[in-house]
């Protein structure tokens, strides 16, 4: 590659909207100079360069909506936060940039950011995911190949991400259904319910819990307070054992013991056979912990265990 010009002041291209400058050994100061040459660019892609710092003066990128910095050795989230000076930023890609932690000093940063790509980094704590809930417009997240995803099964990790980011609508390219969010949030309450109950009389521990579980109080307001006796009973259930489930159709009911690995597709077929139904039924899961909450089982590829179904829970069968 030839040398970049030094007399940027002689150049100005106000009509250019998209700029791609990947793998050019650029630093951020050079990118800022390009921002002055192309003042109204709305898409800037500068992946695989040598960018380490992101100091950004106010007013430099007034129209920039898409910024791709994938593969640059940025490292610190405090550098990413400096991009908040870009007022219209909607899509930010910081994949594979060495980020280890996410945190915001202010709660009103990136007011227009809708999509964030942070895959292939070194994020290892759930509090970082909770911080993303502060992005009020965030609806699309790409979060793959980070160490925290090895702390639980992949399905559980997906649920935890959904529960921690309230406005999220798309995760890793998959559109989130309303029943999927409801199930994730409700399972989140159950997963940490005993811990939440144990800190209620200790102000310091309660504050620490709230920091670790950013939306738990909100979810309690939404779904109600968990019952300690039921939570304790559910904690003793062995995941690999058979689950005793009550199928209910109109005035009829049938009890079946099922493995948590059974697919919803097979549940539908089983329910149809149990009640001699002429067509495929619709199934809804009702937990004994909160009988007023119904979760539709409409993803036939999901396992029963994905919904954290436990002994004594009901499956409502309708046509």
Coordinates of C-alpha atoms in Angstrom, one line a residue:
X1 CA 0.0 0.0 0.0
X2 CA 1.3 3.5 -0.8
X3 CA 1.6 6.3 1.8
X4 CA -1.5 8.1 2.9
X5 CA -1.5 11.8 1.9
X6 CA -0.6 14.3 4.6
X7 CA -2.4 17.4 3.1
X8 CA -5.9 16.3 4.0
X9 CA -7.0 19.9 4.2
X10 CA -6.9 20.1 0.4
X11 CA -9.5 17.4 0.0
X12 CA -13.2 17.3 0.7
X13 CA -15.9 15.0 -0.7
X14 CA -19.2 15.9 1.0
X15 CA -21.3 13.6 -1.2
X16 CA -19.6 10.3 -0.4
X17 CA -21.8 8.1 1.9
X18 CA -19.9 4.8 2.3
X19 CA -16.2 4.4 3.0
X20 CA -14.5 1.0 3.3
X21 CA -10.8 0.9 4.3
X22 CA -10.0 -2.5 5.7
X23 CA -6.5 -4.0 6.2
X24 CA -4.7 -0.7 5.5
X25 CA -2.6 -0.4 8.7
X26 CA -4.6 2.7 9.7
X27 CA -4.6 4.2 13.2
X28 CA -7.6 6.1 14.6
X29 CA -6.0 9.5 14.0
X30 CA -5.9 8.7 10.3
X31 CA -9.5 7.6 10.4
X32 CA -10.4 11.0 12.0
X33 CA -8.7 12.8 9.1
X34 CA -10.7 10.7 6.7
X35 CA -13.8 11.9 8.6
X36 CA -12.9 15.4 7.7
X37 CA -12.3 14.6 4.1
X38 CA -15.7 12.7 3.9
X39 CA -17.7 14.7 6.4
X40 CA -21.2 13.2 5.7
X41 CA -20.3 9.6 5.4
X42 CA -23.0 7.4 7.0
X43 CA -21.2 4.0 6.7
X44 CA -17.5 3.6 7.7
X45 CA -15.9 0.2 7.7
X46 CA -12.3 0.0 8.9
X47 CA -11.7 -3.7 10.0
X48 CA -8.3 -5.3 10.5
X49 CA -6.3 -2.2 10.9
X50 CA -4.0 -1.0 13.8
X51 CA -6.6 1.0 15.7
X52 CA -6.1 0.9 19.5
X53 CA -7.6 4.2 20.7
X54 CA -10.9 5.8 19.8
X55 CA -10.8 9.4 21.0
X56 CA -13.5 11.1 18.9
X57 CA -14.2 14.9 18.8
X58 CA -17.8 16.1 19.0
X59 CA -19.4 16.9 15.7
X60 CA -16.9 15.0 13.4
X61 CA -19.2 12.3 12.2
X62 CA -22.7 14.0 12.1
X63 CA -24.3 11.4 9.9
X64 CA -22.4 8.2 10.7
X65 CA -24.8 5.3 11.4
X66 CA -22.7 2.2 10.7
X67 CA -19.2 1.7 12.1
X68 CA -17.2 -1.5 11.6
X69 CA -14.0 -1.9 13.7
X70 CA -13.8 -5.7 13.6
X71 CA -10.3 -7.1 14.2
X72 CA -8.7 -4.0 15.6
X73 CA -6.6 -4.4 18.9
X74 CA -8.8 -2.0 20.9
X75 CA -8.9 -4.0 24.1
X76 CA -10.6 -1.7 26.5
X77 CA -14.3 -0.9 26.6
X78 CA -13.5 2.6 27.8
X79 CA -12.2 3.2 24.3
X80 CA -15.4 2.0 22.8
X81 CA -17.4 4.4 25.0
X82 CA -15.6 7.3 23.4
X83 CA -17.6 6.5 20.3
X84 CA -20.6 7.9 22.1
X85 CA -19.6 11.2 20.6
X86 CA -21.1 10.0 17.3
X87 CA -24.7 11.1 17.7
X88 CA -26.5 9.0 15.1
X89 CA -24.6 5.7 15.5
X90 CA -27.0 2.8 15.0
X91 CA -24.8 -0.2 14.1
X92 CA -21.4 -0.9 15.8
X93 CA -19.2 -3.9 15.1
X94 CA -16.4 -4.5 17.6
X95 CA -16.0 -8.2 17.0
X96 CA -12.6 -9.7 17.8
X97 CA -11.2 -6.5 19.4
X98 CA -9.9 -8.0 22.7
X99 CA -12.8 -6.7 24.9
X100 CA -12.8 -8.3 28.3
X101 CA -15.6 -6.4 30.1
X102 CA -18.5 -4.1 29.3
X103 CA -19.5 -1.2 31.6
X104 CA -21.0 2.3 31.2
X105 CA -20.1 5.2 33.4
X106 CA -23.3 7.0 32.2
X107 CA -26.7 5.4 31.5
X108 CA -27.6 7.6 28.5
X109 CA -24.7 6.7 26.1
X110 CA -25.3 5.6 22.5
X111 CA -29.0 6.7 22.5
X112 CA -29.6 5.5 18.9
X113 CA -27.5 2.3 18.9
X114 CA -29.8 -0.6 17.6
X115 CA -27.3 -3.3 16.6
X116 CA -24.1 -4.4 18.4
X117 CA -21.7 -7.1 17.3
X118 CA -19.3 -8.2 20.1
X119 CA -18.6 -11.9 19.2
X120 CA -15.1 -13.4 19.4
X121 CA -14.0 -11.3 22.4
X122 CA -12.9 -12.3 26.0
X123 CA -16.0 -11.3 28.0
X124 CA -16.3 -13.6 31.0
X125 CA -18.9 -12.2 33.3
X126 CA -22.7 -11.9 33.2
X127 CA -22.7 -8.4 34.6
X128 CA -21.2 -7.2 31.3
X129 CA -24.3 -8.5 29.5
X130 CA -26.5 -6.8 32.0
X131 CA -24.8 -3.5 31.2
X132 CA -26.1 -3.7 27.7
X133 CA -29.6 -3.2 29.1
X134 CA -28.6 0.4 29.5
X135 CA -28.6 0.8 25.7
X136 CA -32.2 1.9 25.4
X137 CA -32.6 1.2 21.7
X138 CA -30.5 -2.0 21.5
X139 CA -32.6 -4.6 19.7
X140 CA -30.1 -6.7 17.7
X141 CA -27.1 -8.4 19.4
X142 CA -24.4 -10.7 18.0
X143 CA -22.7 -12.4 20.9
X144 CA -20.8 -15.6 20.1
X145 CA -17.5 -17.2 21.1
X146 CA -17.0 -15.4 24.4
X147 CA -15.8 -17.3 27.6
X148 CA -19.0 -16.6 29.5
X149 CA -20.9 -18.8 27.0
X150 CA -19.0 -21.8 28.4
X151 CA -20.4 -21.3 31.9
X152 CA -23.8 -22.9 31.1
X153 CA -25.3 -24.9 28.3
X154 CA -25.8 -22.9 25.2
X155 CA -29.6 -22.9 25.6
X156 CA -29.3 -21.6 29.2
X157 CA -26.9 -18.9 28.1
X158 CA -29.3 -17.7 25.4
X159 CA -32.1 -17.5 28.1
X160 CA -29.8 -15.5 30.4
X161 CA -28.9 -13.0 27.7
X162 CA -32.6 -12.5 26.8
X163 CA -33.6 -12.1 30.5
X164 CA -30.8 -9.5 31.1
X165 CA -31.5 -7.3 28.1
X166 CA -35.1 -6.1 28.1
X167 CA -35.5 -4.6 24.6
X168 CA -33.6 -7.3 22.7
X169 CA -35.5 -8.5 19.6
X170 CA -32.9 -10.4 17.6
X171 CA -30.1 -12.5 19.1
X172 CA -27.4 -14.0 16.9
X173 CA -29.6 -13.6 13.9
X174 CA -32.7 -15.2 15.4
X175 CA -35.8 -13.2 16.0
X176 CA -37.0 -13.6 19.5
X177 CA -40.7 -14.6 20.0
X178 CA -42.7 -13.2 22.9
X179 CA -43.2 -16.6 24.4
X180 CA -39.5 -17.2 24.2
X181 CA -38.8 -14.0 26.2
X182 CA -41.5 -14.9 28.7
X183 CA -40.0 -18.3 29.3
X184 CA -36.5 -17.0 29.6
X185 CA -37.5 -14.3 32.1
X186 CA -39.6 -16.7 34.1
X187 CA -36.8 -19.3 34.2
X188 CA -34.4 -16.5 35.3
X189 CA -36.6 -15.8 38.3
X190 CA -36.6 -19.4 39.3
X191 CA -32.9 -19.9 38.8
X192 CA -31.9 -17.1 41.2
X193 CA -35.1 -17.1 43.4
X194 CA -33.6 -18.7 46.5
X195 CA -30.5 -16.4 46.3
X196 CA -32.8 -13.3 46.0
X197 CA -34.9 -14.4 49.0
X198 CA -31.8 -14.9 51.1
X199 CA -30.6 -11.3 50.7
X200 CA -33.8 -9.5 51.5
X201 CA -32.8 -8.8 55.2
X202 CA -29.3 -7.7 54.3
X203 CA -29.1 -4.3 52.6
X204 CA -25.5 -4.7 51.4
X205 CA -26.0 -8.2 50.0
X206 CA -29.2 -7.1 48.4
X207 CA -27.4 -4.2 46.6
X208 CA -24.7 -6.6 45.5
X209 CA -27.3 -9.0 44.1
X210 CA -29.0 -6.1 42.3
X211 CA -25.7 -5.2 40.6
X212 CA -25.2 -8.8 39.5
X213 CA -28.8 -9.3 38.3
X214 CA -29.7 -6.0 36.7
X215 CA -33.3 -6.8 35.8
X216 CA -34.3 -9.1 38.6
X217 CA -36.4 -6.5 40.5
X218 CA -38.1 -5.6 37.3
X219 CA -39.0 -9.2 36.6
X220 CA -40.3 -9.7 40.1
X221 CA -42.7 -6.7 39.5
X222 CA -43.7 -8.3 36.2
X223 CA -44.2 -11.9 37.3
X224 CA -44.6 -11.8 41.1
X225 CA -42.4 -12.8 44.0
X226 CA -41.2 -16.4 44.0
X227 CA -42.4 -18.7 46.8
X228 CA -39.5 -20.1 48.9
X229 CA -40.9 -23.5 49.6
X230 CA -41.6 -24.2 45.9
X231 CA -38.2 -22.9 44.8
X232 CA -36.5 -25.1 47.4
X233 CA -38.4 -28.1 46.2
X234 CA -37.5 -27.5 42.6
X235 CA -33.8 -27.1 43.5
X236 CA -33.8 -30.8 44.6
X237 CA -35.0 -32.2 41.3
X238 CA -32.4 -34.0 39.3
X239 CA -32.3 -32.7 35.8
X240 CA -31.7 -36.1 34.1
X241 CA -34.6 -37.8 35.9
X242 CA -38.1 -38.3 34.5
X243 CA -40.5 -35.4 35.0
X244 CA -44.1 -36.1 36.0
X245 CA -46.3 -33.8 34.0
X246 CA -50.1 -33.4 34.0
X247 CA -51.7 -33.2 30.6
X248 CA -55.1 -31.4 30.7
X249 CA -57.6 -31.2 27.9
X250 CA -61.1 -29.8 28.8
X251 CA -62.3 -31.8 31.7
X252 CA -59.9 -34.7 31.1
X253 CA -56.4 -35.1 32.5
X254 CA -53.5 -37.6 32.1
X255 CA -50.3 -37.9 34.1
X256 CA -47.1 -38.9 32.3
X257 CA -43.5 -39.3 33.3
X258 CA -41.3 -37.8 30.6
X259 CA -37.5 -37.3 30.0
X260 CA -36.4 -33.6 29.8
X261 CA -34.9 -34.4 26.4
X262 CA -38.2 -35.2 24.7
X263 CA -39.0 -32.8 21.8
X264 CA -42.1 -30.6 21.7
X265 CA -42.9 -32.3 18.4
X266 CA -43.2 -35.6 20.2
X267 CA -45.2 -34.0 23.0
X268 CA -47.7 -32.8 20.5
X269 CA -48.0 -36.3 19.1
X270 CA -48.3 -37.8 22.6
X271 CA -51.1 -35.4 23.6
X272 CA -53.0 -36.1 20.4
X273 CA -52.8 -39.8 21.2
X274 CA -53.6 -39.4 24.9
X275 CA -56.9 -37.7 24.2
X276 CA -57.7 -39.3 20.8
X277 CA -57.8 -36.0 19.1
X278 CA -58.6 -35.7 15.4
X279 CA -56.0 -33.0 14.6
X280 CA -52.7 -31.7 16.0
X281 CA -53.3 -29.8 19.3
X282 CA -51.7 -26.7 20.7
X283 CA -49.7 -27.0 23.9
X284 CA -49.2 -24.5 26.7
X285 CA -47.0 -25.0 29.7
X286 CA -48.2 -23.8 33.1
X287 CA -45.8 -24.0 36.1
X288 CA -47.0 -24.8 39.6
X289 CA -45.0 -21.8 40.7
X290 CA -47.2 -19.3 38.8
X291 CA -50.3 -20.8 37.4
X292 CA -51.5 -17.6 35.9
X293 CA -48.6 -17.6 33.4
X294 CA -48.9 -19.7 30.3
X295 CA -46.1 -20.3 27.9
X296 CA -47.0 -21.7 24.4
X297 CA -44.9 -24.7 23.3
X298 CA -44.7 -23.8 19.6
X299 CA -41.1 -24.6 18.8
X300 CA -41.2 -28.2 17.9
X301 CA -37.4 -28.5 17.9
X302 CA -37.0 -27.5 21.5
X303 CA -36.6 -30.1 24.3
X304 CA -39.0 -30.1 27.3
X305 CA -36.1 -29.3 29.6
X306 CA -35.5 -26.0 27.7
X307 CA -38.7 -24.7 29.5
X308 CA -37.5 -25.8 32.9
X309 CA -40.6 -28.0 33.3
X310 CA -40.6 -29.7 36.7
X311 CA -42.7 -32.4 38.6
X312 CA -46.3 -31.4 39.0
X313 CA -46.3 -28.8 36.2
X314 CA -49.2 -28.8 33.7
X315 CA -49.4 -28.9 29.9
X316 CA -52.7 -27.5 28.7
X317 CA -53.9 -29.2 25.4
X318 CA -56.3 -27.3 23.1
X319 CA -57.4 -27.5 19.5

